[in-house]
């Protein structure tokens, strides 16, 4: 996945709809990126890429275009600092809680691509959990804190990808041609906006507990996004038309639950009508 940050906003520019198995090559990557850079030529752009976009050739091309970038690379990549021999990134001794930044680094043993910067970061262990691996970032940004801030924005972009694919609209499963895909993306953009606004409204009304479990054991973040709440918020109300008579009879039998029953009816009304 690759993404662009401009004017402090971020969005994905690459979706892997290739008619082949495996990763994309440098020509395919440049073909995707070039029109986006042209579209945003008036702005300062920072391009972010995961390990599929680890090639030093891509970094060299972006450097020539005077584009800032942060590309994650694999631990087995060879580097050479300004003085010294080649070594793999895994030999730098990065451990949880550490930050490293090196300027003027040669990447891989290929020649003719010049020098870049290396940022390495491994988030510290928190509440007994720790990420399996740290980040090694090939970049032309000038500080470790700037690189971390930029690259962390990928988390929100990855959530967007999941929402548009397996978590919501199953866009990748359509196998649509380019023309039809463009139309689908436009429709999904509108539907995604509506669902997200609906979910945000539901959350502000504090009614999301009727739609999903808010917390899980050993989970520090919200379980579902505003988009998910907005997209699936009405599904729990569908069965009401079929069982309301039966539920009303139960309420007459068990009056102690009538307060919760009324709260649920109010939540249903708010979610449906606002």
GROMACS .gro file of C-alpha atoms in nm:
model
  274
    1UNK     CA    1   0.000   0.000   0.000
    2UNK     CA    2   0.114   0.352  -0.076
    3UNK     CA    3  -0.030   0.682   0.039
    4UNK     CA    4   0.020   1.056  -0.003
    5UNK     CA    5   0.014   1.327   0.262
    6UNK     CA    6  -0.049   1.683   0.147
    7UNK     CA    7  -0.171   1.990   0.333
    8UNK     CA    8  -0.166   1.774   0.650
    9UNK     CA    9  -0.424   1.536   0.496
   10UNK     CA   10  -0.359   1.181   0.388
   11UNK     CA   11  -0.521   0.945   0.139
   12UNK     CA   12  -0.434   0.619  -0.039
   13UNK     CA   13  -0.326   0.634  -0.403
   14UNK     CA   14  -0.253   0.269  -0.471
   15UNK     CA   15  -0.482  -0.031  -0.474
   16UNK     CA   16  -0.342  -0.367  -0.572
   17UNK     CA   17  -0.576  -0.461  -0.855
   18UNK     CA   18  -0.318  -0.633  -1.072
   19UNK     CA   19  -0.394  -0.903  -1.324
   20UNK     CA   20  -0.110  -1.114  -1.182
   21UNK     CA   21   0.006  -1.268  -0.857
   22UNK     CA   22   0.282  -1.118  -0.648
   23UNK     CA   23   0.411  -0.766  -0.594
   24UNK     CA   24   0.414  -0.479  -0.839
   25UNK     CA   25   0.735  -0.379  -1.017
   26UNK     CA   26   0.899  -0.039  -1.030
   27UNK     CA   27   0.737   0.054  -1.363
   28UNK     CA   28   0.388  -0.020  -1.231
   29UNK     CA   29   0.455   0.178  -0.914
   30UNK     CA   30   0.581   0.484  -1.101
   31UNK     CA   31   0.284   0.463  -1.340
   32UNK     CA   32   0.048   0.488  -1.041
   33UNK     CA   33   0.237   0.763  -0.861
   34UNK     CA   34   0.317   0.995  -1.153
   35UNK     CA   35  -0.039   1.123  -1.223
   36UNK     CA   36  -0.098   1.185  -0.851
   37UNK     CA   37   0.217   1.394  -0.822
   38UNK     CA   38   0.110   1.587  -1.130
   39UNK     CA   39  -0.232   1.650  -0.976
   40UNK     CA   40  -0.071   1.780  -0.654
   41UNK     CA   41   0.220   1.961  -0.818
   42UNK     CA   42   0.132   2.288  -0.641
   43UNK     CA   43   0.163   2.131  -0.296
   44UNK     CA   44   0.439   1.986  -0.085
   45UNK     CA   45   0.384   1.610  -0.082
   46UNK     CA   46   0.512   1.333   0.144
   47UNK     CA   47   0.472   0.985  -0.003
   48UNK     CA   48   0.443   0.689   0.235
   49UNK     CA   49   0.489   0.327   0.128
   50UNK     CA   50   0.491  -0.013   0.294
   51UNK     CA   51   0.745  -0.285   0.226
   52UNK     CA   52   0.616  -0.353  -0.125
   53UNK     CA   53   0.760  -0.011  -0.216
   54UNK     CA   54   1.100  -0.069  -0.059
   55UNK     CA   55   1.305  -0.037  -0.380
   56UNK     CA   56   1.593   0.208  -0.382
   57UNK     CA   57   1.507   0.275  -0.748
   58UNK     CA   58   1.173   0.423  -0.640
   59UNK     CA   59   1.343   0.635  -0.373
   60UNK     CA   60   1.590   0.764  -0.632
   61UNK     CA   61   1.308   0.851  -0.874
   62UNK     CA   62   1.116   1.037  -0.600
   63UNK     CA   63   1.431   1.221  -0.498
   64UNK     CA   64   1.477   1.338  -0.856
   65UNK     CA   65   1.116   1.462  -0.856
   66UNK     CA   66   1.190   1.653  -0.532
   67UNK     CA   67   0.923   1.459  -0.343
   68UNK     CA   68   0.956   1.375   0.025
   69UNK     CA   69   0.906   1.007   0.106
   70UNK     CA   70   0.908   0.748   0.385
   71UNK     CA   71   0.930   0.390   0.258
   72UNK     CA   72   0.943   0.097   0.496
   73UNK     CA   73   1.211  -0.158   0.414
   74UNK     CA   74   1.285  -0.513   0.527
   75UNK     CA   75   1.526  -0.610   0.802
   76UNK     CA   76   1.746  -0.807   0.565
   77UNK     CA   77   1.826  -0.496   0.356
   78UNK     CA   78   2.196  -0.411   0.333
   79UNK     CA   79   2.311  -0.059   0.419
   80UNK     CA   80   2.642   0.118   0.448
   81UNK     CA   81   2.694   0.429   0.657
   82UNK     CA   82   2.930   0.708   0.553
   83UNK     CA   83   3.220   0.505   0.687
   84UNK     CA   84   3.220   0.131   0.724
   85UNK     CA   85   3.118  -0.191   0.558
   86UNK     CA   86   2.777  -0.313   0.446
   87UNK     CA   87   2.556  -0.462   0.715
   88UNK     CA   88   2.197  -0.578   0.740
   89UNK     CA   89   1.941  -0.367   0.924
   90UNK     CA   90   1.879  -0.654   1.165
   91UNK     CA   91   2.238  -0.605   1.289
   92UNK     CA   92   2.177  -0.249   1.413
   93UNK     CA   93   2.048  -0.377   1.748
   94UNK     CA   94   1.707  -0.209   1.741
   95UNK     CA   95   1.500  -0.305   2.049
   96UNK     CA   96   1.158  -0.197   2.185
   97UNK     CA   97   1.164   0.167   2.295
   98UNK     CA   98   1.457   0.266   2.070
   99UNK     CA   99   1.490   0.534   1.800
  100UNK     CA  100   1.776   0.556   1.549
  101UNK     CA  101   1.849   0.806   1.274
  102UNK     CA  102   2.140   0.799   1.029
  103UNK     CA  103   2.210   1.042   0.746
  104UNK     CA  104   2.397   0.971   0.425
  105UNK     CA  105   2.332   0.596   0.405
  106UNK     CA  106   2.382   0.374   0.100
  107UNK     CA  107   2.097   0.125   0.051
  108UNK     CA  108   2.156  -0.221  -0.092
  109UNK     CA  109   2.477  -0.302  -0.277
  110UNK     CA  110   2.352  -0.145  -0.599
  111UNK     CA  111   2.552   0.157  -0.709
  112UNK     CA  112   2.453   0.486  -0.869
  113UNK     CA  113   2.153   0.580  -0.650
  114UNK     CA  114   2.326   0.813  -0.403
  115UNK     CA  115   2.266   0.837  -0.031
  116UNK     CA  116   1.949   0.863   0.176
  117UNK     CA  117   1.851   0.882   0.542
  118UNK     CA  118   1.756   0.589   0.764
  119UNK     CA  119   1.502   0.615   1.045
  120UNK     CA  120   1.445   0.319   1.277
  121UNK     CA  121   1.184   0.298   1.550
  122UNK     CA  122   1.041   0.024   1.769
  123UNK     CA  123   0.749   0.119   1.989
  124UNK     CA  124   0.807   0.044   2.353
  125UNK     CA  125   0.629  -0.236   2.533
  126UNK     CA  126   0.298  -0.115   2.673
  127UNK     CA  127   0.066  -0.302   2.912
  128UNK     CA  128   0.244  -0.627   2.846
  129UNK     CA  129   0.210  -0.612   2.467
  130UNK     CA  130   0.474  -0.524   2.211
  131UNK     CA  131   0.486  -0.509   1.833
  132UNK     CA  132   0.670  -0.799   1.674
  133UNK     CA  133   0.908  -0.584   1.472
  134UNK     CA  134   1.033  -0.229   1.457
  135UNK     CA  135   1.020   0.007   1.161
  136UNK     CA  136   1.311   0.069   0.926
  137UNK     CA  137   1.227   0.365   0.705
  138UNK     CA  138   1.410   0.473   0.390
  139UNK     CA  139   1.353   0.849   0.372
  140UNK     CA  140   1.476   1.194   0.274
  141UNK     CA  141   1.307   1.361   0.572
  142UNK     CA  142   1.548   1.524   0.814
  143UNK     CA  143   1.448   1.404   1.163
  144UNK     CA  144   1.336   1.087   1.338
  145UNK     CA  145   1.034   1.251   1.501
  146UNK     CA  146   0.911   1.382   1.167
  147UNK     CA  147   0.943   1.036   1.010
  148UNK     CA  148   0.754   0.868   1.296
  149UNK     CA  149   0.472   1.122   1.282
  150UNK     CA  150   0.439   1.083   0.905
  151UNK     CA  151   0.455   0.704   0.897
  152UNK     CA  152   0.207   0.661   1.183
  153UNK     CA  153  -0.060   0.819   0.962
  154UNK     CA  154  -0.067   0.489   0.770
  155UNK     CA  155  -0.277   0.335   1.045
  156UNK     CA  156  -0.579   0.543   0.955
  157UNK     CA  157  -0.519   0.477   0.586
  158UNK     CA  158  -0.506   0.100   0.647
  159UNK     CA  159  -0.841   0.124   0.828
  160UNK     CA  160  -0.984   0.298   0.522
  161UNK     CA  161  -0.855   0.018   0.299
  162UNK     CA  162  -1.017  -0.244   0.518
  163UNK     CA  163  -1.347  -0.056   0.523
  164UNK     CA  164  -1.355  -0.040   0.145
  165UNK     CA  165  -1.253  -0.404   0.105
  166UNK     CA  166  -1.327  -0.691   0.346
  167UNK     CA  167  -1.461  -0.471   0.627
  168UNK     CA  168  -1.737  -0.308   0.428
  169UNK     CA  169  -1.784  -0.272   0.053
  170UNK     CA  170  -1.576  -0.566  -0.077
  171UNK     CA  171  -1.440  -0.351  -0.359
  172UNK     CA  172  -1.156  -0.587  -0.441
  173UNK     CA  173  -1.401  -0.873  -0.495
  174UNK     CA  174  -1.585  -0.692  -0.773
  175UNK     CA  175  -1.314  -0.770  -1.032
  176UNK     CA  176  -1.443  -0.471  -1.225
  177UNK     CA  177  -1.283  -0.321  -1.533
  178UNK     CA  178  -1.116   0.022  -1.505
  179UNK     CA  179  -1.419   0.219  -1.625
  180UNK     CA  180  -1.662   0.041  -1.394
  181UNK     CA  181  -1.413   0.050  -1.108
  182UNK     CA  182  -1.388   0.429  -1.133
  183UNK     CA  183  -1.765   0.456  -1.101
  184UNK     CA  184  -1.768   0.218  -0.804
  185UNK     CA  185  -1.496   0.417  -0.627
  186UNK     CA  186  -1.700   0.735  -0.672
  187UNK     CA  187  -2.012   0.571  -0.529
  188UNK     CA  188  -1.816   0.419  -0.242
  189UNK     CA  189  -1.662   0.758  -0.161
  190UNK     CA  190  -2.011   0.907  -0.121
  191UNK     CA  191  -2.146   0.607   0.071
  192UNK     CA  192  -1.839   0.599   0.296
  193UNK     CA  193  -1.882   0.965   0.384
  194UNK     CA  194  -2.251   0.918   0.467
  195UNK     CA  195  -2.185   0.608   0.680
  196UNK     CA  196  -1.899   0.778   0.869
  197UNK     CA  197  -2.110   1.087   0.944
  198UNK     CA  198  -2.397   0.863   1.057
  199UNK     CA  199  -2.163   0.667   1.285
  200UNK     CA  200  -2.017   0.985   1.430
  201UNK     CA  201  -2.369   1.114   1.501
  202UNK     CA  202  -2.460   0.788   1.674
  203UNK     CA  203  -2.144   0.803   1.884
  204UNK     CA  204  -2.216   1.165   1.987
  205UNK     CA  205  -2.565   1.054   2.094
  206UNK     CA  206  -2.398   0.779   2.304
  207UNK     CA  207  -2.612   0.511   2.141
  208UNK     CA  208  -2.333   0.300   1.991
  209UNK     CA  209  -2.356   0.048   2.277
  210UNK     CA  210  -2.676  -0.082   2.116
  211UNK     CA  211  -2.490  -0.154   1.793
  212UNK     CA  212  -2.159  -0.306   1.899
  213UNK     CA  213  -1.945  -0.404   2.194
  214UNK     CA  214  -1.747  -0.095   2.285
  215UNK     CA  215  -1.452  -0.258   2.458
  216UNK     CA  216  -1.278  -0.591   2.470
  217UNK     CA  217  -1.049  -0.738   2.733
  218UNK     CA  218  -0.683  -0.638   2.678
  219UNK     CA  219  -0.784  -0.397   2.399
  220UNK     CA  220  -0.699  -0.030   2.453
  221UNK     CA  221  -0.863   0.113   2.142
  222UNK     CA  222  -1.222   0.127   2.024
  223UNK     CA  223  -1.340  -0.198   1.872
  224UNK     CA  224  -1.530  -0.042   1.581
  225UNK     CA  225  -1.488   0.277   1.380
  226UNK     CA  226  -1.752   0.542   1.313
  227UNK     CA  227  -1.782   0.398   0.962
  228UNK     CA  228  -1.865   0.049   1.091
  229UNK     CA  229  -2.122   0.187   1.335
  230UNK     CA  230  -2.285   0.393   1.061
  231UNK     CA  231  -2.284   0.109   0.809
  232UNK     CA  232  -2.427  -0.160   1.036
  233UNK     CA  233  -2.614   0.062   1.280
  234UNK     CA  234  -2.962  -0.025   1.154
  235UNK     CA  235  -2.918  -0.402   1.122
  236UNK     CA  236  -3.017  -0.468   1.485
  237UNK     CA  237  -3.346  -0.283   1.429
  238UNK     CA  238  -3.457  -0.492   1.131
  239UNK     CA  239  -3.601  -0.775   1.340
  240UNK     CA  240  -3.814  -0.539   1.550
  241UNK     CA  241  -4.104  -0.543   1.304
  242UNK     CA  242  -4.122  -0.923   1.337
  243UNK     CA  243  -4.092  -0.959   1.715
  244UNK     CA  244  -4.233  -0.644   1.873
  245UNK     CA  245  -4.559  -0.814   1.974
  246UNK     CA  246  -4.374  -1.099   2.145
  247UNK     CA  247  -4.134  -0.859   2.318
  248UNK     CA  248  -4.427  -0.648   2.445
  249UNK     CA  249  -4.577  -0.961   2.606
  250UNK     CA  250  -4.246  -1.039   2.778
  251UNK     CA  251  -4.231  -0.684   2.913
  252UNK     CA  252  -4.576  -0.721   3.069
  253UNK     CA  253  -4.455  -1.037   3.244
  254UNK     CA  254  -4.121  -0.895   3.361
  255UNK     CA  255  -4.184  -0.533   3.456
  256UNK     CA  256  -3.840  -0.493   3.614
  257UNK     CA  257  -3.684  -0.469   3.267
  258UNK     CA  258  -3.921  -0.206   3.130
  259UNK     CA  259  -3.670   0.076   3.191
  260UNK     CA  260  -3.406  -0.090   2.973
  261UNK     CA  261  -3.670  -0.171   2.713
  262UNK     CA  262  -3.769   0.196   2.689
  263UNK     CA  263  -3.406   0.299   2.659
  264UNK     CA  264  -3.368   0.059   2.367
  265UNK     CA  265  -3.677   0.201   2.195
  266UNK     CA  266  -3.538   0.552   2.235
  267UNK     CA  267  -3.204   0.444   2.090
  268UNK     CA  268  -3.379   0.282   1.796
  269UNK     CA  269  -3.571   0.601   1.726
  270UNK     CA  270  -3.258   0.819   1.742
  271UNK     CA  271  -3.054   0.590   1.518
  272UNK     CA  272  -3.331   0.562   1.258
  273UNK     CA  273  -3.427   0.927   1.240
  274UNK     CA  274  -3.107   1.126   1.286
   0.00000   0.00000   0.00000
